[in-house]
Tab-separated table of C-alpha atoms in Angstrom:
chain	number	residue	atom	x	y	z
A	1	MET	CA	1.567	5.600	-43.833
A	2	LYS	CA	0.706	5.081	-40.165
A	3	SER	CA	3.079	2.883	-38.197
A	4	PHE	CA	2.401	1.382	-34.773
A	5	LEU	CA	4.589	-0.077	-32.079
A	6	ILE	CA	3.897	-2.294	-29.080
A	7	PRO	CA	6.032	-0.972	-26.160
A	8	ASP	CA	8.792	-3.422	-25.167
A	9	ASN	CA	7.530	-3.840	-21.611
A	10	ILE	CA	4.160	-5.261	-22.714
A	11	ALA	CA	4.064	-9.042	-22.815
A	12	ILE	CA	1.563	-11.421	-24.395
A	13	SER	CA	1.318	-15.095	-23.496
A	14	ASP	CA	0.562	-17.953	-25.888
A	15	SER	CA	-3.029	-17.898	-24.666
A	16	GLY	CA	-3.451	-14.241	-25.674
A	17	PHE	CA	-3.233	-12.835	-22.143
A	18	VAL	CA	-1.764	-9.321	-22.200
A	19	PHE	CA	-0.268	-7.628	-19.120
A	20	LEU	CA	0.425	-3.902	-18.915
A	21	PRO	CA	3.149	-3.670	-16.226
A	22	SER	CA	2.835	0.073	-15.611
A	23	THR	CA	-0.796	-0.173	-14.497
A	24	GLY	CA	-1.348	-3.836	-13.653
A	25	GLU	CA	-4.167	-4.057	-16.202
A	26	THR	CA	-4.712	-7.337	-18.004
A	27	PHE	CA	-6.543	-8.113	-21.251
A	28	THR	CA	-7.467	-11.270	-23.116
A	29	LEU	CA	-7.265	-11.332	-26.889
A	30	ASN	CA	-8.987	-13.843	-29.157
A	31	GLU	CA	-7.040	-15.812	-31.757
A	32	ILE	CA	-7.120	-13.181	-34.477
A	33	GLY	CA	-6.417	-10.376	-31.974
A	34	LYS	CA	-3.427	-12.306	-30.639
A	35	HIS	CA	-2.174	-12.818	-34.202
A	36	ILE	CA	-2.399	-9.112	-35.064
A	37	PHE	CA	-0.801	-8.150	-31.739
A	38	LYS	CA	2.151	-10.470	-32.321
A	39	GLN	CA	2.573	-9.168	-35.876
A	40	LEU	CA	2.651	-5.610	-34.517
A	41	GLN	CA	5.287	-6.718	-32.008
A	42	ALA	CA	7.255	-8.085	-34.967
A	43	LYS	CA	7.022	-4.532	-36.418
A	44	LYS	CA	4.841	-5.552	-39.380
A	45	SER	CA	2.853	-2.821	-41.148
A	46	ILE	CA	-0.958	-2.827	-41.321
A	47	GLU	CA	-0.737	-3.658	-45.015
A	48	GLU	CA	1.525	-6.645	-44.352
A	49	ILE	CA	-0.710	-7.944	-41.587
A	50	ALA	CA	-3.792	-7.442	-43.762
A	51	GLN	CA	-2.179	-9.329	-46.630
A	52	GLN	CA	-1.391	-12.298	-44.340
A	53	ILE	CA	-4.929	-12.456	-42.995
A	54	GLN	CA	-6.392	-12.125	-46.469
A	55	ASN	CA	-4.317	-15.102	-47.581
A	56	GLU	CA	-5.785	-17.213	-44.771
A	57	TYR	CA	-9.403	-16.068	-44.722
A	58	ASP	CA	-11.965	-15.422	-47.407
A	59	VAL	CA	-12.257	-11.662	-46.955
A	60	ASP	CA	-11.577	-8.569	-49.059
A	61	SER	CA	-8.614	-6.277	-48.378
A	62	ILE	CA	-10.690	-3.182	-47.547
A	63	THR	CA	-12.611	-5.000	-44.799
A	64	VAL	CA	-9.458	-6.540	-43.339
A	65	GLU	CA	-7.557	-3.232	-43.228
A	66	ARG	CA	-10.542	-1.429	-41.711
A	67	ASP	CA	-10.959	-4.098	-39.023
A	68	ILE	CA	-7.246	-4.035	-38.205
A	69	GLU	CA	-7.313	-0.240	-37.910
A	70	ASP	CA	-10.347	-0.455	-35.589
A	71	PHE	CA	-8.547	-3.035	-33.473
A	72	ILE	CA	-5.403	-0.872	-33.282
A	73	LEU	CA	-7.484	2.159	-32.278
A	74	ARG	CA	-8.880	0.069	-29.426
A	75	LEU	CA	-5.352	-1.016	-28.421
A	76	LYS	CA	-4.283	2.626	-28.543
A	77	SER	CA	-7.102	3.699	-26.233
A	78	LEU	CA	-5.877	1.070	-23.756
A	79	ASN	CA	-2.250	2.262	-24.025
A	80	LEU	CA	-1.207	-1.070	-25.524
A	81	VAL	CA	0.166	0.465	-28.718
A	82	VAL	CA	1.799	3.746	-29.685
A	83	GLN	CA	1.853	5.460	-33.040
A	84	VAL	CA	5.352	6.146	-34.325
B	1	MET	CA	16.970	-13.356	19.417
B	2	LYS	CA	13.397	-12.276	20.147
B	3	ILE	CA	11.377	-9.878	18.020
B	4	ALA	CA	8.071	-8.500	19.290
B	5	VAL	CA	5.494	-7.466	16.684
B	6	THR	CA	2.145	-5.691	17.127
B	7	GLY	CA	-0.947	-5.619	14.901
B	8	LEU	CA	-1.924	-9.294	14.699
B	9	ASN	CA	-5.493	-8.265	13.858
B	10	ALA	CA	-5.686	-10.120	10.556
B	11	THR	CA	-9.359	-9.252	10.094
B	12	ASP	CA	-11.256	-7.769	7.146
B	13	ASN	CA	-9.493	-4.507	8.068
B	14	PRO	CA	-6.146	-6.146	8.651
B	15	GLY	CA	-3.203	-4.879	10.624
B	16	PRO	CA	0.265	-5.423	9.158
B	17	GLY	CA	1.589	-7.649	11.986
B	18	VAL	CA	0.881	-11.084	10.509
B	19	PRO	CA	2.195	-10.295	6.987
B	20	LEU	CA	5.218	-8.605	8.554
B	21	ILE	CA	6.021	-11.758	10.564
B	22	ARG	CA	5.520	-13.903	7.462
B	23	SER	CA	7.945	-11.609	5.625
B	24	LEU	CA	10.590	-12.012	8.352
B	25	LYS	CA	10.179	-15.783	8.250
B	26	PHE	CA	10.398	-15.687	4.438
B	27	GLU	CA	14.058	-14.735	4.793
B	28	GLU	CA	16.351	-17.798	4.953
B	29	LYS	CA	18.790	-16.030	7.270
B	30	PHE	CA	16.067	-15.192	9.780
B	31	ASP	CA	16.710	-16.957	13.055
B	32	ALA	CA	14.641	-15.504	15.873
B	33	GLU	CA	11.508	-16.084	17.885
B	34	ILE	CA	8.465	-13.894	17.410
B	35	ILE	CA	6.531	-12.529	20.353
B	36	GLY	CA	3.072	-11.199	19.522
B	37	LEU	CA	1.871	-8.009	21.216
B	38	VAL	CA	-1.911	-7.862	20.950
B	39	TYR	CA	-4.617	-5.453	22.020
B	40	ASP	CA	-7.473	-7.943	21.913
B	41	ALA	CA	-7.843	-11.572	22.938
B	42	LEU	CA	-9.426	-12.365	19.575
B	43	GLU	CA	-6.700	-11.028	17.307
B	44	PRO	CA	-6.429	-13.886	14.785
B	45	GLY	CA	-2.608	-13.919	14.848
B	46	ILE	CA	-2.759	-15.418	18.354
B	47	TYR	CA	-4.491	-18.495	16.973
B	48	MET	CA	-2.339	-19.070	13.890
B	49	GLU	CA	-0.017	-22.050	14.104
B	50	ASN	CA	3.736	-21.480	13.998
B	51	LEU	CA	3.383	-17.716	13.768
B	52	THR	CA	4.413	-16.543	17.233
B	53	LYS	CA	6.148	-18.278	20.114
B	54	LYS	CA	4.132	-16.404	22.694
B	55	ASN	CA	1.580	-13.579	22.772
B	56	TYR	CA	0.976	-10.867	25.347
B	57	LEU	CA	-1.935	-8.480	25.700
B	58	ILE	CA	-0.789	-4.867	25.839
B	59	PRO	CA	-2.895	-1.821	26.838
B	60	TYR	CA	-4.470	0.428	24.225
B	61	PRO	CA	-2.571	3.674	23.544
B	62	SER	CA	-5.475	5.619	25.070
B	63	SER	CA	-4.765	4.108	28.504
B	64	GLY	CA	-1.547	6.081	28.801
B	65	LEU	CA	2.149	5.652	28.128
B	66	GLN	CA	3.049	4.613	31.662
B	67	ASN	CA	0.707	1.618	31.453
B	68	LEU	CA	2.225	0.607	28.134
B	69	TYR	CA	5.764	1.002	29.450
B	70	GLU	CA	5.045	-1.047	32.571
B	71	ARG	CA	3.506	-3.819	30.495
B	72	LEU	CA	6.442	-3.833	28.053
B	73	PHE	CA	8.831	-3.837	31.027
B	74	TYR	CA	7.088	-6.960	32.381
B	75	ILE	CA	7.153	-8.666	28.962
B	76	HIS	CA	10.840	-7.794	28.591
B	77	GLN	CA	11.560	-9.383	31.983
B	78	GLN	CA	9.941	-12.596	30.757
B	79	GLU	CA	11.282	-12.655	27.219
B	80	LYS	CA	14.395	-10.460	27.001
B	81	LEU	CA	13.217	-8.740	23.824
B	82	ASP	CA	15.802	-7.581	21.294
B	83	VAL	CA	13.543	-5.626	18.953
B	84	ILE	CA	9.958	-4.320	18.913
B	85	ILE	CA	8.328	-3.609	15.554
B	86	PRO	CA	5.139	-1.563	16.057
B	87	THR	CA	2.929	-1.783	12.973
B	88	LEU	CA	-0.148	0.349	13.693
B	89	ASP	CA	-0.648	4.082	13.052
B	90	SER	CA	-2.420	4.662	16.353
B	91	GLU	CA	0.385	3.311	18.534
B	92	LEU	CA	3.322	4.963	16.767
B	93	PHE	CA	3.411	8.232	18.718
B	94	GLY	CA	3.447	6.228	21.959
B	95	PHE	CA	6.311	4.006	20.864
B	96	VAL	CA	8.281	7.002	19.569
B	97	LYS	CA	7.875	8.615	23.011
B	98	LEU	CA	9.044	5.408	24.700
B	99	GLU	CA	11.944	4.817	22.302
B	100	GLU	CA	14.599	6.205	24.646
B	101	LYS	CA	13.360	4.328	27.716
B	102	LEU	CA	13.042	1.072	25.801
B	103	ARG	CA	16.538	1.541	24.377
B	104	GLU	CA	17.816	1.808	27.931
B	105	LEU	CA	16.294	-1.634	28.545
B	106	GLY	CA	18.161	-2.937	25.507
B	107	ILE	CA	15.122	-3.002	23.188
B	108	LYS	CA	15.758	-1.633	19.707
B	109	MET	CA	13.217	-0.147	17.280
B	110	PHE	CA	13.453	1.558	13.898
B	111	LEU	CA	10.943	4.381	14.007
B	112	PRO	CA	10.365	7.752	12.406
B	113	THR	CA	10.892	10.888	14.481
B	114	PHE	CA	8.055	13.084	15.790
B	115	ASP	CA	8.778	15.673	13.122
B	116	GLN	CA	8.640	13.054	10.386
B	117	LEU	CA	5.363	11.691	11.733
B	118	ASN	CA	3.917	15.194	11.824
B	119	ILE	CA	5.018	16.224	8.333
B	120	ARG	CA	3.154	13.322	6.724
B	121	GLY	CA	0.011	13.888	8.831
B	122	LYS	CA	-3.167	14.250	6.799
B	123	ASP	CA	-3.466	17.902	7.805
B	124	LYS	CA	0.131	18.726	6.767
B	125	LEU	CA	0.578	16.614	3.644
B	126	PHE	CA	-0.752	19.275	1.270
B	127	ASP	CA	1.844	21.865	2.331
B	128	PHE	CA	4.614	19.265	2.248
B	129	CYS	CA	3.730	18.276	-1.330
B	130	ILE	CA	3.488	21.867	-2.538
B	131	ASP	CA	6.892	22.659	-0.972
B	132	ASN	CA	8.430	19.638	-2.676
B	133	ASP	CA	6.789	19.989	-6.073
B	134	ILE	CA	4.719	16.815	-5.719
B	135	ASN	CA	1.193	16.714	-7.152
B	136	VAL	CA	-1.459	16.591	-4.440
B	137	PRO	CA	-5.256	17.029	-4.491
B	138	LYS	CA	-6.332	20.460	-3.267
B	139	ASN	CA	-7.649	20.464	0.259
B	140	ILE	CA	-8.899	22.706	3.028
B	141	LEU	CA	-9.060	22.088	6.766
B	142	VAL	CA	-12.382	22.779	8.456
B	143	SER	CA	-13.164	22.913	12.156
B	144	SER	CA	-16.910	23.580	12.115
B	145	ILE	CA	-19.940	22.730	10.005
B	146	LEU	CA	-20.225	26.410	9.061
B	147	ASP	CA	-16.817	26.171	7.379
B	148	LEU	CA	-18.296	23.717	4.891
B	149	GLN	CA	-19.966	26.681	3.162
B	150	LYS	CA	-16.502	27.547	1.856
B	151	ILE	CA	-16.256	24.387	-0.248
B	152	PRO	CA	-17.656	25.854	-3.517
B	153	GLU	CA	-15.123	28.705	-3.292
B	154	GLU	CA	-12.290	26.177	-3.423
B	155	PHE	CA	-13.497	23.363	-5.677
B	156	ASP	CA	-16.525	21.609	-7.148
B	157	TYR	CA	-18.495	18.736	-5.668
B	158	PRO	CA	-18.016	15.828	-5.195
B	159	VAL	CA	-15.401	16.243	-2.461
B	160	VAL	CA	-13.741	13.755	-0.110
B	161	VAL	CA	-14.396	14.370	3.591
B	162	LYS	CA	-11.521	12.878	5.587
B	163	GLY	CA	-10.804	12.352	9.268
B	164	ILE	CA	-7.532	13.460	10.787
B	165	PHE	CA	-6.506	9.815	11.415
B	166	TYR	CA	-8.927	7.507	9.614
B	167	ASP	CA	-12.048	7.437	7.431
B	168	ALA	CA	-12.948	9.104	4.176
B	169	ILE	CA	-16.419	9.700	2.738
B	170	ILE	CA	-17.297	11.085	-0.685
B	171	ALA	CA	-19.859	13.904	-0.470
B	172	ASN	CA	-21.803	15.053	-3.522
B	173	ASN	CA	-23.345	18.180	-2.003
B	174	LEU	CA	-23.392	20.352	1.128
B	175	GLU	CA	-25.906	18.144	2.934
B	176	GLU	CA	-23.815	15.020	2.412
B	177	ALA	CA	-20.699	16.935	3.470
B	178	LYS	CA	-22.432	17.967	6.714
B	179	THR	CA	-23.451	14.371	7.459
B	180	ALA	CA	-19.916	13.124	6.742
B	181	PHE	CA	-18.421	15.921	8.870
B	182	THR	CA	-20.580	14.967	11.855
B	183	LYS	CA	-19.946	11.249	11.484
B	184	ILE	CA	-16.163	11.515	11.139
B	185	SER	CA	-15.540	14.332	13.639
B	186	SER	CA	-17.514	12.506	16.350
B	187	LYS	CA	-15.227	9.507	15.905
B	188	TRP	CA	-11.828	11.023	15.146
B	189	GLY	CA	-12.092	14.648	16.250
B	190	LEU	CA	-11.145	17.855	14.452
B	191	PRO	CA	-10.016	19.219	12.087
B	192	ILE	CA	-11.706	17.576	9.145
B	193	ILE	CA	-9.996	17.598	5.762
B	194	ILE	CA	-12.031	18.466	2.689
B	195	GLN	CA	-10.173	17.161	-0.330
B	196	GLU	CA	-10.674	17.619	-4.056
B	197	TYR	CA	-12.105	14.425	-5.577
B	198	LEU	CA	-9.910	13.116	-8.359
B	199	LYS	CA	-11.161	10.508	-10.757
B	200	GLY	CA	-8.608	7.848	-11.561
B	201	ASP	CA	-6.902	4.619	-10.582
B	202	GLU	CA	-5.304	4.105	-7.183
B	203	PHE	CA	-1.742	2.886	-6.804
B	204	ASN	CA	0.164	2.076	-3.627
B	205	VAL	CA	3.861	1.886	-2.869
B	206	VAL	CA	5.445	0.094	0.081
B	207	ALA	CA	8.869	1.510	0.892
B	208	LEU	CA	11.603	1.636	3.505
B	209	GLY	CA	13.700	4.701	4.276
B	210	ASP	CA	16.927	4.361	6.231
B	211	GLY	CA	16.740	7.798	7.882
B	212	THR	CA	19.449	9.429	5.757
B	213	GLY	CA	17.212	10.178	2.778
B	214	ASN	CA	18.056	6.909	1.063
B	215	THR	CA	15.310	4.536	-0.084
B	216	VAL	CA	16.300	0.975	0.808
B	217	GLY	CA	13.586	-0.380	-1.458
B	218	ALA	CA	10.166	0.396	-2.915
B	219	VAL	CA	7.534	-1.837	-4.512
B	220	ALA	CA	4.460	-0.508	-6.331
B	221	MET	CA	1.119	-2.295	-6.382
B	222	ARG	CA	-2.288	-1.803	-7.896
B	223	LYS	CA	-5.308	-3.162	-6.072
B	224	LEU	CA	-7.215	-5.667	-8.190
B	225	TYR	CA	-10.084	-6.190	-5.777
B	226	ILE	CA	-11.334	-3.745	-3.174
B	227	THR	CA	-13.708	-4.628	-0.334
B	228	ASP	CA	-16.671	-2.490	0.636
B	229	LYS	CA	-14.431	-1.099	3.397
B	230	GLY	CA	-12.029	0.085	0.710
B	231	LYS	CA	-9.388	-2.482	1.617
B	232	GLY	CA	-7.340	-4.238	-1.043
B	233	TRP	CA	-8.249	-7.920	-1.101
B	234	ALA	CA	-6.064	-8.697	-4.118
B	235	GLY	CA	-3.296	-6.771	-5.819
B	236	ILE	CA	-0.501	-7.010	-8.371
B	237	THR	CA	2.999	-5.549	-8.450
B	238	ILE	CA	3.413	-2.995	-11.225
B	239	TYR	CA	6.278	-0.796	-12.322
B	240	ASP	CA	6.122	2.811	-13.374
B	241	ASN	CA	9.345	4.726	-12.947
B	242	ASN	CA	7.456	7.960	-12.187
B	243	LEU	CA	5.713	6.336	-9.241
B	244	ILE	CA	8.934	4.963	-7.740
B	245	GLU	CA	10.795	8.236	-8.342
B	246	ILE	CA	8.103	10.292	-6.570
B	247	SER	CA	8.232	7.848	-3.634
B	248	LYS	CA	12.019	8.158	-3.436
B	249	ARG	CA	11.692	11.956	-3.554
B	250	VAL	CA	9.289	11.858	-0.590
B	251	ILE	CA	11.704	9.692	1.420
B	252	GLN	CA	14.613	11.948	0.447
B	253	SER	CA	12.732	15.092	1.488
B	254	ILE	CA	11.556	13.763	4.861
B	255	LYS	CA	14.636	11.587	5.465
B	256	TRP	CA	12.057	8.982	6.385
B	257	ARG	CA	13.248	6.421	8.901
B	258	SER	CA	11.034	3.309	8.870
B	259	GLY	CA	8.611	1.439	6.680
B	260	MET	CA	5.853	3.349	4.946
B	261	GLU	CA	3.002	3.131	2.474
B	262	LEU	CA	2.370	5.856	-0.081
B	263	GLU	CA	-1.077	6.075	-1.644
B	264	PHE	CA	-1.438	7.679	-5.065
B	265	ILE	CA	-4.151	8.300	-7.577
B	266	ARG	CA	-3.375	8.624	-11.272
B	267	SER	CA	-5.767	11.199	-12.619
B	268	THR	CA	-7.771	10.025	-15.611
B	269	GLU	CA	-7.837	13.637	-16.776
B	270	THR	CA	-4.131	14.523	-16.583
B	271	GLY	CA	-2.428	11.104	-16.398
B	272	GLN	CA	-0.356	12.476	-13.481
B	273	TYR	CA	0.137	10.819	-10.105
B	274	TYR	CA	-1.229	12.677	-7.071
B	275	LEU	CA	-0.094	11.757	-3.564
B	276	LEU	CA	-3.146	11.042	-1.402
B	277	GLU	CA	-1.586	9.811	1.826
B	278	ILE	CA	1.591	8.687	3.518
B	279	ASN	CA	0.998	5.946	6.063
B	280	PRO	CA	3.843	5.779	8.598
B	281	ARG	CA	4.125	1.983	8.668
B	282	PHE	CA	4.169	-1.004	6.366
B	283	PRO	CA	0.787	-1.867	4.829
B	284	ALA	CA	-1.101	-5.118	5.399
B	285	TRP	CA	-0.074	-6.204	1.873
B	286	VAL	CA	3.647	-6.001	2.750
B	287	TYR	CA	4.106	-9.771	2.286
B	288	LEU	CA	3.887	-9.093	-1.453
B	289	ALA	CA	7.236	-7.243	-1.273
B	290	PRO	CA	9.505	-10.183	-0.290
B	291	ASN	CA	7.679	-12.380	-2.776
B	292	ALA	CA	8.453	-9.835	-5.487
B	293	GLY	CA	12.123	-9.733	-4.463
B	294	GLN	CA	12.363	-7.008	-1.794
B	295	ASN	CA	12.154	-8.203	1.787
B	296	LEU	CA	11.602	-4.756	3.253
B	297	PRO	CA	10.468	-5.978	6.727
B	298	TYR	CA	13.660	-8.036	7.067
B	299	ALA	CA	15.699	-5.021	5.939
B	300	LEU	CA	13.940	-2.937	8.616
B	301	LEU	CA	14.896	-5.548	11.219
B	302	GLN	CA	18.523	-5.347	10.066
B	303	LEU	CA	18.456	-1.550	10.367
B	304	ALA	CA	16.889	-1.788	13.845
B	305	LEU	CA	19.725	-4.091	14.878
B	306	GLY	CA	22.255	-1.584	13.527
B	307	GLU	CA	23.238	-3.880	10.664
B	308	LYS	CA	23.648	-2.948	7.031
B	309	ALA	CA	20.514	-3.688	5.010
B	310	GLU	CA	20.457	-4.917	1.433
B	311	GLN	CA	19.796	-2.120	-1.074
B	312	PHE	CA	17.016	-3.092	-3.499
B	313	ASP	CA	16.622	-1.559	-6.929
B	314	LYS	CA	14.292	-3.924	-8.775
B	315	TYR	CA	11.459	-6.353	-8.192
B	316	LYS	CA	9.312	-8.813	-10.071
B	317	VAL	CA	6.384	-7.172	-11.814
B	318	GLY	CA	3.196	-9.227	-12.060
B	319	THR	CA	3.387	-10.818	-8.601
B	320	ILE	CA	-0.133	-11.130	-7.213
B	321	PHE	CA	-1.554	-11.438	-3.716
B	322	VAL	CA	-5.045	-12.705	-3.050
B	323	ARG	CA	-6.268	-12.475	0.518
B	324	SER	CA	-8.525	-15.182	1.928
B	325	SER	CA	-10.747	-15.779	4.923
B	326	TRP	CA	-9.857	-18.900	6.832
B	327	ASP	CA	-11.551	-20.139	9.981
B	328	LEU	CA	-9.167	-21.017	12.802
B	329	ILE	CA	-10.587	-23.554	15.237
B	330	THR	CA	-9.419	-23.590	18.836
B	331	ASP	CA	-10.469	-24.733	22.281
B	332	ILE	CA	-11.976	-22.319	24.773
B	333	SER	CA	-8.970	-22.894	27.074
B	334	VAL	CA	-6.761	-20.924	24.668
B	335	PHE	CA	-9.146	-17.980	24.696
B	336	GLU	CA	-9.484	-18.314	28.470
B	337	LYS	CA	-5.721	-18.154	28.972
B	338	ILE	CA	-5.143	-15.008	26.909
B	339	THR	CA	-8.211	-13.367	28.477
B	340	THR	CA	-7.449	-14.138	32.114
B	341	LYS	CA	-3.650	-14.282	32.187
B	342	GLY	CA	-3.016	-11.789	29.378
B	343	GLU	CA	-0.470	-14.083	27.785
B	344	ILE	CA	-0.312	-17.361	25.927
């Protein structure tokens, strides 16, 4: 099972504003992006995050997990998450 | 105490004088008057309120050292200067040559040596980096247009065509390289530096070396907004240990004595930092440093006065500067006075 980690030095504000201190880059996440990001910071697995979202929204598990994986791939390409 | 500062040309290609003065005044302990040394009657620093107590025109470096010395001697007679902080690349060699004579007058400075200035020169930087195991873009020095034929033997286009002191133009082929060579060499002379073009993000570090190899402090910044002249108009403090460590290694190797700016590019391809330039003075964005927790200009003043300077080892990441244009309104009598009397 793949596991991902948000590096400790990356901060996210309540508004979803993410700052990468090593490069000065900033990103803005929408509500669901912010939620997933914070869950990853809390060291939750993709399955756990997917389960939470599925409980809140009317969506099937396969779609949720696929969308979360896509989102994490995007975070990875921006050096906002590392695979452990 | 009176501190004279040059480079009050806070234009769209700003000198570091005004931000350096603001940095000194940022320090609570600072208790001195600032005397502006200006090359032009329209340097904006002259017209800023509460920046300098008095301003004096000084001759351009090209008019000779004796002229500069005589003018500084006159200003010293009027003001009894304690310290001069030169802030511009083009005047540094002159002030280094005058250091001894000015010291005899009782004027202190904190400058690099000739050797240090030479080592970091654009034509010598490549060898320095190779000797010290620091990544640097490949480059060749050329002295004639015919030499440009050698470019494909060394690296692929595009290349960066750089002047020995200022200017850099990206050339995509031999024709563009020839045009850039002619344009830059006619302005800044020879040789011309042909540098490998690296794709990536630019990072800058402002630092202060105490002359023993120790780094008093270093703050890294990434430009957020760049003007069409390539000047940073907004920037943010960032922290990457690699960047700070390379900067400290440079200062250690040269035993740099003064403020400096190191320009890096982080290659998109390799993720490594490459040292592009070492500027032998504080940059125009130096006011970001005290606001992030390292008052490097004030520390330089302390070192110039022979005092112990605070050693900095951290700073606030995420501190932003945004430059602005601001019209200063004045009466013609002010302009008249600086133009005719050379002081105001």
